[in-house]
Tab-separated table of C-alpha atoms and ligand atoms in Angstrom:
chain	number	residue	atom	x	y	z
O	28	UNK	CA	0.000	0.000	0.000
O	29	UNK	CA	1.148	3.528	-0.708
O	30	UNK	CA	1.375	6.550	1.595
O	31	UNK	CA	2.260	9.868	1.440
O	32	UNK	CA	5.456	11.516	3.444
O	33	UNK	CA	3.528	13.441	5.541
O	34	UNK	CA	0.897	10.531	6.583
O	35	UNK	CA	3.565	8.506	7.667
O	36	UNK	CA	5.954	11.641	9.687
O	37	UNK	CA	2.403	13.247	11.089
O	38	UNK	CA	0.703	10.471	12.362
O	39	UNK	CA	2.939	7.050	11.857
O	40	UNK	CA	0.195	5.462	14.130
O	41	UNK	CA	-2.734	5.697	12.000
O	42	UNK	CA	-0.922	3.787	9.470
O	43	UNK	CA	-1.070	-0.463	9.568
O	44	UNK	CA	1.958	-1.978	10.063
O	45	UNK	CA	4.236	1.028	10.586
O	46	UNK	CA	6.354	0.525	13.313
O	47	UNK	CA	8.727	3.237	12.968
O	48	UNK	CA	10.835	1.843	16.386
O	49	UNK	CA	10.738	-1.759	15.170
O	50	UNK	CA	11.206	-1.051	11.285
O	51	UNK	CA	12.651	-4.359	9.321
O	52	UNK	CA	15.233	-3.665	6.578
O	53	UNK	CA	12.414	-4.967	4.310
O	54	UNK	CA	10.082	-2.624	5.198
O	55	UNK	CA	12.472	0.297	5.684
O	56	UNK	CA	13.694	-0.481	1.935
O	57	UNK	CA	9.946	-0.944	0.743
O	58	UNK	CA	8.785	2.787	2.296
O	59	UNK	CA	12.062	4.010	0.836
O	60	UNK	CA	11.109	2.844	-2.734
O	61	UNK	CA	7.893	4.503	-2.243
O	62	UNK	CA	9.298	8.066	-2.783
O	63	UNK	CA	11.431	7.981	-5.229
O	64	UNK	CA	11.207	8.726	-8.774
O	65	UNK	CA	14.059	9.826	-11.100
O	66	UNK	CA	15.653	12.587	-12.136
O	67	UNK	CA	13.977	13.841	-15.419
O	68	UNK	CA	17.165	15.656	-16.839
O	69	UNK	CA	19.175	13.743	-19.507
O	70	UNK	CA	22.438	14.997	-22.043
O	71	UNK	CA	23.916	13.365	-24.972
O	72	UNK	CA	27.669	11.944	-24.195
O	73	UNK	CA	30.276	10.592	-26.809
O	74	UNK	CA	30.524	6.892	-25.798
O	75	UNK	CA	33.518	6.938	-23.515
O	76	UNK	CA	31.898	9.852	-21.018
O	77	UNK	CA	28.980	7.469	-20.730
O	78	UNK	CA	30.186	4.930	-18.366
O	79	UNK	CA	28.699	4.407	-15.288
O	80	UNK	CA	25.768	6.577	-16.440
O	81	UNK	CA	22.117	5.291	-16.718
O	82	UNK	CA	20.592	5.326	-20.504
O	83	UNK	CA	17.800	7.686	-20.651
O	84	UNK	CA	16.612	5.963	-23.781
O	85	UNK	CA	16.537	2.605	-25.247
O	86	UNK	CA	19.811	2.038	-27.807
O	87	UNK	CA	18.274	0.512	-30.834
O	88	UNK	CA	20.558	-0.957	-33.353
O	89	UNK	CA	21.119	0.799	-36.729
O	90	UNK	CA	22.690	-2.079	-38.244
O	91	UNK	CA	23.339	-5.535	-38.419
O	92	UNK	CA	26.190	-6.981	-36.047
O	93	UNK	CA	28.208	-8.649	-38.016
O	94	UNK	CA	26.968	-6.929	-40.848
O	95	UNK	CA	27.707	-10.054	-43.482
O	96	UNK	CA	28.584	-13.095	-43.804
O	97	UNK	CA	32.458	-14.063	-41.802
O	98	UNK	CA	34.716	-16.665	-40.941
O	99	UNK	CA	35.483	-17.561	-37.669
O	100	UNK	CA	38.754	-19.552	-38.087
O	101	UNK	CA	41.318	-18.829	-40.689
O	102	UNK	CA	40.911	-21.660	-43.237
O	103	UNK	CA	39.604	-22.315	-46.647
O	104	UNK	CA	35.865	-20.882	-47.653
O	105	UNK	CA	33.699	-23.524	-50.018
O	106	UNK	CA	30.242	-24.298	-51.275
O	107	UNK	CA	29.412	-27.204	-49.725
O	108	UNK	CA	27.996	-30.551	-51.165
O	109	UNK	CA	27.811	-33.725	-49.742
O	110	UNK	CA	30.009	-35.680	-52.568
O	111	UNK	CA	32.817	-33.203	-52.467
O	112	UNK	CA	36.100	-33.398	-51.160
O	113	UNK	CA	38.351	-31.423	-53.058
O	114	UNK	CA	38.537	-28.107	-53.759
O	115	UNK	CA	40.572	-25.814	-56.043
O	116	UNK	CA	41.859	-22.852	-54.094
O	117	UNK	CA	41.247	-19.810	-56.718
O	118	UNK	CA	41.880	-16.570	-54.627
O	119	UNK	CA	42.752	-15.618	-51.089
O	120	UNK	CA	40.028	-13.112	-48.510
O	121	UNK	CA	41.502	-11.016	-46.080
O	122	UNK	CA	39.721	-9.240	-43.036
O	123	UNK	CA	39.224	-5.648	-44.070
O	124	UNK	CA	40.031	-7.058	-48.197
O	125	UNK	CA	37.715	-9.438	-49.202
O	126	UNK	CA	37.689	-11.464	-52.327
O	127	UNK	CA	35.895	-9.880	-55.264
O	128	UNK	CA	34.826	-13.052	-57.377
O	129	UNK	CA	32.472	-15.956	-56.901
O	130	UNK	CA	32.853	-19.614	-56.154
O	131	UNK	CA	31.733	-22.369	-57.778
O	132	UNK	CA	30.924	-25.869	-56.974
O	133	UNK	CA	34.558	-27.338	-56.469
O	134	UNK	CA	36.215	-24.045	-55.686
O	135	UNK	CA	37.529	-22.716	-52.436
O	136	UNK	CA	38.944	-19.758	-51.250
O	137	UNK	CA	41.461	-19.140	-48.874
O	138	UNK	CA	39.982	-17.011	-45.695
O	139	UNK	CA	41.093	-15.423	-42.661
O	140	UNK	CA	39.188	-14.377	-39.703
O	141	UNK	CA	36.383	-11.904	-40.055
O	142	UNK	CA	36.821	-11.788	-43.457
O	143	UNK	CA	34.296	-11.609	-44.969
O	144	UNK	CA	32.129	-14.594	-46.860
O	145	UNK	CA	32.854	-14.763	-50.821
O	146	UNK	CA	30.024	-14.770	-53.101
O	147	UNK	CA	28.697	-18.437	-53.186
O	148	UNK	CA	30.366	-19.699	-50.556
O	149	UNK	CA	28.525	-20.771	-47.907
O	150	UNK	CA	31.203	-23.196	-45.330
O	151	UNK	CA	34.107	-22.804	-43.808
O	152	UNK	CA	36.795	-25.217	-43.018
O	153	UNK	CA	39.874	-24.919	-40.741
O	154	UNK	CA	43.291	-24.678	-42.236
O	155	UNK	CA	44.360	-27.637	-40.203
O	156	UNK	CA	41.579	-29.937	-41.082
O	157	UNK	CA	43.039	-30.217	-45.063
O	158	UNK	CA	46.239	-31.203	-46.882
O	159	UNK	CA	47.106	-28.683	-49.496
O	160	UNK	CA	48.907	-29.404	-52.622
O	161	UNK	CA	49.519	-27.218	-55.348
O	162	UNK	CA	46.134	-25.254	-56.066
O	163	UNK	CA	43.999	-28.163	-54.666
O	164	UNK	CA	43.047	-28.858	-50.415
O	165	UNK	CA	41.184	-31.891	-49.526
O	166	UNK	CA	39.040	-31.997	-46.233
O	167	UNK	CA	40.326	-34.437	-43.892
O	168	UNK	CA	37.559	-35.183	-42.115
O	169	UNK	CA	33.673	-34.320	-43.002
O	170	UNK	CA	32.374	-30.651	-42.587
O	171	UNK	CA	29.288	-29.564	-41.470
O	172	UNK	CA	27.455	-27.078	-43.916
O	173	UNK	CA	27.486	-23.875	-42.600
O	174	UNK	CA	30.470	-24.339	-40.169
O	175	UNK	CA	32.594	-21.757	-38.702
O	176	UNK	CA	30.924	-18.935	-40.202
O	177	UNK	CA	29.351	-15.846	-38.953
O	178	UNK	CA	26.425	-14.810	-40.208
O	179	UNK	CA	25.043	-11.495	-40.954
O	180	UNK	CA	22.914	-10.339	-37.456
O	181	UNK	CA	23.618	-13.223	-35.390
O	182	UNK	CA	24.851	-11.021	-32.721
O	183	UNK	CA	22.455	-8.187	-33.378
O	184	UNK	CA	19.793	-7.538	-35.578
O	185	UNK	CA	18.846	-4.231	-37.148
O	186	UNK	CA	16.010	-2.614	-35.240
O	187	UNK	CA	16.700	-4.267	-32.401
O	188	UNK	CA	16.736	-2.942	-29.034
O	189	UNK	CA	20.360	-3.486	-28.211
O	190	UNK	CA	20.123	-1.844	-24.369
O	191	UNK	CA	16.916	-0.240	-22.788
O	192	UNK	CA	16.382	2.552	-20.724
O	193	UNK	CA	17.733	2.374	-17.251
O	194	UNK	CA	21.019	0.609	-18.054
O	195	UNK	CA	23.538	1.229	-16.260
O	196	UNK	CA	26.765	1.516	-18.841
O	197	UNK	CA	29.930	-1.374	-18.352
O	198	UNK	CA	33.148	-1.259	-20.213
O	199	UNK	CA	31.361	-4.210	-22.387
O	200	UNK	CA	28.252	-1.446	-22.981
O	201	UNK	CA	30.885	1.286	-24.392
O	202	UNK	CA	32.201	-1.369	-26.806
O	203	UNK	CA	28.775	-2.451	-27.965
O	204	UNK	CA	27.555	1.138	-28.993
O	205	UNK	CA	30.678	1.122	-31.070
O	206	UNK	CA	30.303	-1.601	-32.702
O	207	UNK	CA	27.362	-0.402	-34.179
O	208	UNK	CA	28.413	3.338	-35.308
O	209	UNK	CA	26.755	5.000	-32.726
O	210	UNK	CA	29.388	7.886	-31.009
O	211	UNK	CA	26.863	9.353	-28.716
O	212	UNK	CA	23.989	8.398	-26.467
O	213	UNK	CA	21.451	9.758	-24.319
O	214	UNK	CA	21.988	9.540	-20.526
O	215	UNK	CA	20.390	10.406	-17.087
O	216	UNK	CA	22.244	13.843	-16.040
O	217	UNK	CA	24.473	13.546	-13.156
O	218	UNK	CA	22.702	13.277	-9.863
O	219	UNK	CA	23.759	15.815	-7.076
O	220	UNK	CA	24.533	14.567	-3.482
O	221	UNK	CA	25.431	16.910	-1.062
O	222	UNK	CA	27.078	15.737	2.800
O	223	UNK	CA	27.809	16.621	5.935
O	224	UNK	CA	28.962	15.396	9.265
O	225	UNK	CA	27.495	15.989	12.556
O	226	UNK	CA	29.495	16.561	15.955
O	227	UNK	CA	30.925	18.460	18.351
O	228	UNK	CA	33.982	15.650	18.547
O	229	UNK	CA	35.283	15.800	14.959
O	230	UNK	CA	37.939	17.121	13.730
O	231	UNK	CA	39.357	17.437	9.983
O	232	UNK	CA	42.124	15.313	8.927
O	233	UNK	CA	44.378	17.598	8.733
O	234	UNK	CA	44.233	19.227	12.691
O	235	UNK	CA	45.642	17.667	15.632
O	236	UNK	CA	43.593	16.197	18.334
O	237	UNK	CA	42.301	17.367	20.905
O	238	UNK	CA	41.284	15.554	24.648
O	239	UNK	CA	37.746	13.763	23.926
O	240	UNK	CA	37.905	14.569	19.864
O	241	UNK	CA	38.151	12.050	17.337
O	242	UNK	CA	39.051	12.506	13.639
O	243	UNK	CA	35.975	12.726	10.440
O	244	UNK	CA	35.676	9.107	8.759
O	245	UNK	CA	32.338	9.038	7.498
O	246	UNK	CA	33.467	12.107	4.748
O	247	UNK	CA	36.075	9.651	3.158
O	248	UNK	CA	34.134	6.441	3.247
O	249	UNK	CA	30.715	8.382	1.828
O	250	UNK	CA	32.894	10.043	-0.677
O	251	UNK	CA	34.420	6.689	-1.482
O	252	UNK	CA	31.001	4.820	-1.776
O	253	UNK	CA	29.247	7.837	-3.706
O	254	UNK	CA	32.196	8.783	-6.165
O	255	UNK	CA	31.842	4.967	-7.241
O	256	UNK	CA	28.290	5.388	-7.694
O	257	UNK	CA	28.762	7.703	-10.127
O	258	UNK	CA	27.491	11.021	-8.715
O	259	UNK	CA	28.478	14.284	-8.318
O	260	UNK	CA	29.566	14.984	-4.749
O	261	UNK	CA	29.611	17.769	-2.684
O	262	UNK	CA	31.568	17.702	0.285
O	263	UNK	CA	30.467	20.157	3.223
O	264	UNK	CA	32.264	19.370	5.674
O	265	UNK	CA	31.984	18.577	9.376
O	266	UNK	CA	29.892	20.859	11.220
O	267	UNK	CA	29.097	21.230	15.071
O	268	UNK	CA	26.451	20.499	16.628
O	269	UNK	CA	24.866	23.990	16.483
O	270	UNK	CA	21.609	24.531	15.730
O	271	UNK	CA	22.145	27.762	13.817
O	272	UNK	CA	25.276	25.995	11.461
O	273	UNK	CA	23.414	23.057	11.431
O	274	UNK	CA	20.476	24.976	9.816
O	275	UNK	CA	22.412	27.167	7.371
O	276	UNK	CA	24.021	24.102	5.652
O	277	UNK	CA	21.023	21.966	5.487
O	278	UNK	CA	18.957	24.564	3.466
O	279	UNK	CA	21.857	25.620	1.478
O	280	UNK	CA	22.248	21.642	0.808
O	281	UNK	CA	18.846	21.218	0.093
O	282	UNK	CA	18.622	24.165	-2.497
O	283	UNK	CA	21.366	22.845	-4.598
O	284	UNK	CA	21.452	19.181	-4.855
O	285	UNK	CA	19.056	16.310	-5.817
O	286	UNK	CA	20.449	14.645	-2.269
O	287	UNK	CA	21.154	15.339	1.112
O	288	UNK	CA	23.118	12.640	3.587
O	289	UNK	CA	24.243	13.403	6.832
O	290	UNK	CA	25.936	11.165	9.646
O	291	UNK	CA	25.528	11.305	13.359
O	292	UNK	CA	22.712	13.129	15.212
O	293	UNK	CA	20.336	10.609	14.167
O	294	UNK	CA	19.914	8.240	17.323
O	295	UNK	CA	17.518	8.420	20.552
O	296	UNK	CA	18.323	11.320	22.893
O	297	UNK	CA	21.019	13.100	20.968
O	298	UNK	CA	21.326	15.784	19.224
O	299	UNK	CA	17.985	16.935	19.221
O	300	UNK	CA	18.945	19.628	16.443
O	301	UNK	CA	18.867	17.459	13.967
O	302	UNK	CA	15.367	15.872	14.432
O	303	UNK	CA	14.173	19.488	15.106
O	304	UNK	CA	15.550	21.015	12.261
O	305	UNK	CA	14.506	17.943	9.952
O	306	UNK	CA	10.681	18.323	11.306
O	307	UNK	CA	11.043	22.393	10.795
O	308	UNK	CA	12.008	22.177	7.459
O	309	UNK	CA	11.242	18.967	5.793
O	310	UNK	CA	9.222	15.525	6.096
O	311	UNK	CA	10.934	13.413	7.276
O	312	UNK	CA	10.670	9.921	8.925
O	313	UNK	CA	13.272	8.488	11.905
O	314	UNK	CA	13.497	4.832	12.178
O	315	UNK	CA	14.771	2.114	14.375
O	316	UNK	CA	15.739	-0.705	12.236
O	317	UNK	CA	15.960	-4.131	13.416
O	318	UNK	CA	19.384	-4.439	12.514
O	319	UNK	CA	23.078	-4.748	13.415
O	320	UNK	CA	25.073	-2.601	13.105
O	321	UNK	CA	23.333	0.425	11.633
O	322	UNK	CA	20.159	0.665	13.480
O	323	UNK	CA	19.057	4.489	13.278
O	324	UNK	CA	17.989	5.826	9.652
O	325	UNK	CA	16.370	8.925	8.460
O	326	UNK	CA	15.057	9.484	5.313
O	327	UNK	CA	12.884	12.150	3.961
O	328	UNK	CA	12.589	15.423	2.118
O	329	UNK	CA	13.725	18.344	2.377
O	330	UNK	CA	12.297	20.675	0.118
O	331	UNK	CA	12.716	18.798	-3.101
O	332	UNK	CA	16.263	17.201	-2.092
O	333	UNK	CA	15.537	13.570	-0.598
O	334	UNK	CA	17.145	13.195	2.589
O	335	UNK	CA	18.919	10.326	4.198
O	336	UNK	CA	20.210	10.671	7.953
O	337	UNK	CA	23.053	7.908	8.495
O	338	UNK	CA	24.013	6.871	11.725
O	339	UNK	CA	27.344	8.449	13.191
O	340	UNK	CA	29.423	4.950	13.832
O	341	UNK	CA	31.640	4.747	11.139
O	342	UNK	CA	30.216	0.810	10.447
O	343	UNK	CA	26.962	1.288	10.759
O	344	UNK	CA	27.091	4.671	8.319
O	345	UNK	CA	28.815	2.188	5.868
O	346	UNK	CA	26.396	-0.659	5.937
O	347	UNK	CA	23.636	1.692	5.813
O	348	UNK	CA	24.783	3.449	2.873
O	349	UNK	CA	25.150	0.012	0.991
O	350	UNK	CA	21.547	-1.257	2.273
O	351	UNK	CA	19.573	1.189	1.803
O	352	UNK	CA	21.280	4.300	0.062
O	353	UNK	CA	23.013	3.023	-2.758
O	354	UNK	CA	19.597	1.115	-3.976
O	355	UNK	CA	17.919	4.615	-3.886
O	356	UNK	CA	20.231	6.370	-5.269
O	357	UNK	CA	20.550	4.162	-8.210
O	358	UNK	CA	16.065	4.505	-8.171
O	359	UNK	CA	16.963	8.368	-8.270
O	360	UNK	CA	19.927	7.829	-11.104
O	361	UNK	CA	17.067	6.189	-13.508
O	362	UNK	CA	18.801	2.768	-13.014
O	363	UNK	CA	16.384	0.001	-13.289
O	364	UNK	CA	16.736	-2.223	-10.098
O	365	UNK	CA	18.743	-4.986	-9.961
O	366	UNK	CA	19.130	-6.748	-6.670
O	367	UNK	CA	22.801	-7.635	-5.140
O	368	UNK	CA	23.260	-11.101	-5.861
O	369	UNK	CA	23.728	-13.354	-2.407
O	370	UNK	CA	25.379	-16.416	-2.281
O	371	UNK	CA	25.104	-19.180	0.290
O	372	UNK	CA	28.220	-20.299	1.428
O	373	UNK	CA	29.694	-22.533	4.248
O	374	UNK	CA	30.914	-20.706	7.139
O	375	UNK	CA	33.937	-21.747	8.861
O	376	UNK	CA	33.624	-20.250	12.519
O	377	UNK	CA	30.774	-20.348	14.783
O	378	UNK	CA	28.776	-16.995	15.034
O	379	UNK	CA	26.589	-15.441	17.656
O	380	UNK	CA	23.462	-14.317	16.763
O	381	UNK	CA	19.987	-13.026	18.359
O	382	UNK	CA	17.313	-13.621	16.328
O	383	UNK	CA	14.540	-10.807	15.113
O	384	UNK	CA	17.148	-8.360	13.382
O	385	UNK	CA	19.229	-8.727	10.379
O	386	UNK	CA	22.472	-8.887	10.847
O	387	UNK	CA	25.491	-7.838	8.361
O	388	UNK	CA	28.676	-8.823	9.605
O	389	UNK	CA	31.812	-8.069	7.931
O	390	UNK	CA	33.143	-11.544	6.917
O	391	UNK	CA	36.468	-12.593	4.635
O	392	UNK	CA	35.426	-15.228	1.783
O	393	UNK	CA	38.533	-17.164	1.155
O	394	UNK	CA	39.510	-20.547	-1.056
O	395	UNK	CA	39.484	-23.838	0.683
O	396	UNK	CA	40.271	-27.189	-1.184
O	397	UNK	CA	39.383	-25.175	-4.604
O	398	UNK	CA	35.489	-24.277	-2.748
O	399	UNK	CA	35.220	-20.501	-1.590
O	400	UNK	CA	34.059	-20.271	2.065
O	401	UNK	CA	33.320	-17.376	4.705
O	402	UNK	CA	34.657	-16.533	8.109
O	403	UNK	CA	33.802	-13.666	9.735
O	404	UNK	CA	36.799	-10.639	10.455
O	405	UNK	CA	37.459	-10.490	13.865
O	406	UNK	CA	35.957	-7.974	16.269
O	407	UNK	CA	32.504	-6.778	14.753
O	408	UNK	CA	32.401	-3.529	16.728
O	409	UNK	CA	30.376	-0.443	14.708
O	410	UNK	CA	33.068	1.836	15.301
O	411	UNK	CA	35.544	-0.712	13.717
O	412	UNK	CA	36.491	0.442	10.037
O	413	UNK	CA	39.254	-1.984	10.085
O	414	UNK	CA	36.602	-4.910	9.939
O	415	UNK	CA	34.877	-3.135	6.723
O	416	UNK	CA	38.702	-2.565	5.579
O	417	UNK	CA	39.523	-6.522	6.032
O	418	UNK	CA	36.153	-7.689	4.545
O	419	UNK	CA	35.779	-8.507	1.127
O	420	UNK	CA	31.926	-9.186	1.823
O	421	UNK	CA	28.926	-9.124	3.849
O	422	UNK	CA	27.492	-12.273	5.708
O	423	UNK	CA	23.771	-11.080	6.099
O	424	UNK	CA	22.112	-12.905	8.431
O	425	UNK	CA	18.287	-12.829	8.440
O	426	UNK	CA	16.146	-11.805	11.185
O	427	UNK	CA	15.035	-15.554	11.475
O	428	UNK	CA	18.854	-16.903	11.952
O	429	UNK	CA	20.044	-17.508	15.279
O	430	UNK	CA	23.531	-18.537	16.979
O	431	UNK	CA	25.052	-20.713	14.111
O	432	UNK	CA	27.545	-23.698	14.163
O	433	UNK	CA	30.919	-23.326	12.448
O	434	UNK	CA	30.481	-25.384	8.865
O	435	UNK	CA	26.608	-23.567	8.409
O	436	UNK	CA	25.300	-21.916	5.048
O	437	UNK	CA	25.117	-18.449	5.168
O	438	UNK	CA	24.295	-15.609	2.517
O	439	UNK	CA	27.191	-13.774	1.734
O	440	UNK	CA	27.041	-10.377	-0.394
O	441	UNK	CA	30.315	-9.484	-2.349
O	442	UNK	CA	31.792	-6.292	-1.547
O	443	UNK	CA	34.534	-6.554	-4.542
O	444	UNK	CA	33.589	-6.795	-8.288
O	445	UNK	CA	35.711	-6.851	-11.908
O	446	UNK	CA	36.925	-3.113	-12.746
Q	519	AMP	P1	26.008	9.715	16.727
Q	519	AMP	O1	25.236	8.939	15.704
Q	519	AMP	O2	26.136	11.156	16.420
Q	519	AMP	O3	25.437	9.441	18.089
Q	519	AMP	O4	27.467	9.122	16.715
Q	519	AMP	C1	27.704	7.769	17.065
Q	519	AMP	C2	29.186	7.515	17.164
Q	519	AMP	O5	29.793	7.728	15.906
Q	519	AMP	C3	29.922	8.442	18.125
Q	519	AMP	O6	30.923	7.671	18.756
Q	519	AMP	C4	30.538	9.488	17.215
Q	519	AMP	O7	31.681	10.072	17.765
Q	519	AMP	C5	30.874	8.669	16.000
Q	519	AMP	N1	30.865	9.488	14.807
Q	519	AMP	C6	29.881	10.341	14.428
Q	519	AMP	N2	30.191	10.947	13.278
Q	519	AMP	C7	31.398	10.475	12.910
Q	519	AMP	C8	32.254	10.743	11.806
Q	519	AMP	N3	31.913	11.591	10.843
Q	519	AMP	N4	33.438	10.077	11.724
Q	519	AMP	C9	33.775	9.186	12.684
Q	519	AMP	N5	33.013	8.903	13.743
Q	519	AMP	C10	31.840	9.539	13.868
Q	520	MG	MG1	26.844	13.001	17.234
């Protein structure tokens, strides 16, 4: 069922099943989804300045890919016919040069690959599957018709939609486009994310410490996470917990951006600013989610920037970002959904768990006897970066799963990926 914003952040009560203190990550991500449309914007990019951007139209091919007839293995190119063995060789086609005349029954020409098909010819047979002598090869062994050959639109057909709307652009994408003439293509404009810290205690990286003050993670990591993502970031800093700063940069961030994330502030009991500031100047909707580590989240708007309050540990910031964020941001970015892939794999070490919230250890999936398996990284703390350093993945435990035996499946979400 849908709701509006301010139906849920007015009067969260009157609405079934909307706990916002006892909020699954289901539910949480469900709500989220709710709100979000994408940005309308789009530009036309030369192919290379497309990656990583979402399609704002479908790609539809101009052409046939291959566009004739090729061989796929250098060899000798033939008519077939059931009765005939040998062929004479009367002319040689090069990829890029191909060979102007026809053949005829009994003839063959000589044919390297990609080049393309001669006129008549219809088979192709590998150079080391015949004896050549003089002008004449005979097949060693029988041919299939229509062996090792290409044929026109067999990888793409004209008219066809090649990509669609939504796509989000790989290095094999970039390569595709080109190989059907296209130079430029129509994608989603950048999206804008503005963020800030929250709190008294931090300090820039490049100030010493003082007693009680600890130095600004969450700037670097969200940078990290959100410069992958392909966005345009906006850095502004770590601000105090002072109602009148705290004010100033949230409407300036709001005005200028599609996005606004901020870290810290967001728990029970603490800095009240936030919350009041949030509920002066936007909708927005605080939640406890039942899970570890991570469990406050904001989300909401503010103005017409969406708005996504992170918790201050530097874990649970991280794992929220990849749980919840990074799906909506890619909603936002005009990417069509596509779920993380999870794996189940064996665990090696016993792990404590309580059951009724989902849990998303860091864990380390290694190679065993040739079979990849997971072990958790050692102390799980929130505050720990060094776990989310050490992992290579997530083990997500569902709120179902309780205190598991070393050797038990469990999901596993990859953190790394191919370039
Ligand atoms: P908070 O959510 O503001 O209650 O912060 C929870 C914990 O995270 C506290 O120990 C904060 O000092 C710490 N913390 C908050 N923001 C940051 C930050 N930007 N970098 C590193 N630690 C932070
Ligand atoms: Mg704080």
């Amino acid at each position: 069922m849908k709701h509006t914003l301010s139906q849920l952040s007015t009067n969260p009560c009157g609405v079934d099943d909307y706990d916002p203190n006892a909020m699954s990550v289901e539910q949480a991500r469900h709500y989220i989804q709710q709100f979000l449309s994408p940005v309308s914007a789009h530009e036309e990019l030369p192919i290379r300045e497309t990656l990583g951007r979402v399609l704002s139209a479908d790609v539809i091919s101009p052409s046939n890919v291959p566009n004739y007839n090729n061989s796929a293995m250098d060899g000798f190119a033939f008519k077939f016919s059931e009765d005939l063995k040998t062929f004479k060789v009367i002319g040689t086609a090069f990829a890029g040069k191909p060979f102007r005349g026809a053949v005829n029954a009994g003839e063959c020409v000589k044919i390297m690959t990609g080049a393309m098909l001669p006129l008549g010819a219809d088979t192709v047979v590998m150079q080391e599957h015949v004896t050549v002598n003089s002008e004449h090869i005979t097949l060693l062994n029988d041919v299939k018709q229509a062996a090792n050959v290409r044929f026109a639109g067999e990888d793409l057909k004209l008219g066809q939609t090649v990509l669609s709307k939504g796509h989000l652009m790989r290095p094999a994408d970039l390569g595709l486009i080109a190989s059907l003439g296209i130079a430029k293509v129509s994608v989603y404009k950048k999206l804008k994310v503005a963020f800030f810290s929250t709190g008294d205690e931090l300090v820039s990286v490049d100030k010493p410490l003082n007693e009680g003050q600890i130095y600004d993670s969450n700037r670097y990591t969200l940078f990290g996470m959100l410069t992958r993502l392909g966005v345009e970031v906006a850095d502004l800093g770590a601000i105090p917990d002072n109602v009148q700063q705290l004010e100033d940069t949230l409407i300036m961030a709001a005005s200028n951006h599609h996005v606004v994330i901020t870290s810290g502030g967001v728990s029970v009991g603490e800095a009240d600013h936030m919350k009041a500031l949030l509920a002066k100047h936007g909708e927005v909707l605080f939640w406890k989610i039942n899970m570890k580590p991570g469990r406050p989240l904001a989300y909401g708007k503010i103005a017409n920037a969406h708005y996504f309050g992170l918790p201050g540990n530097p874990v649970s910031a991280m794992v929220t970002f990849y749980q919840f964020v990074r799906e909506a941001l890619m909603s936002l970015m005009g990417a069509t959904a596509k779920p993380l892939p999870t794996f189940s794999v064996e665990c090696t070490q016993a792990i404590k768990k309580a059951t009724g919230r989902t849990e998303f250890q860091r864990g380390i999936l290694f190679e065993e006897h040739s079979v990849w398996k997971v072990k958790p990284t050692g102390l799980q703390g929130s505050a720990m970066l060094s776990s989310m350093s050490q992992a290579n993945c997530f083990i997500v435990l569902g709120e179902s799963v309780g205190n598991l035996e070393a050797g038990a499946l469990v999901k596993v979400q990859l953190l790394d990926g191919l370039i």
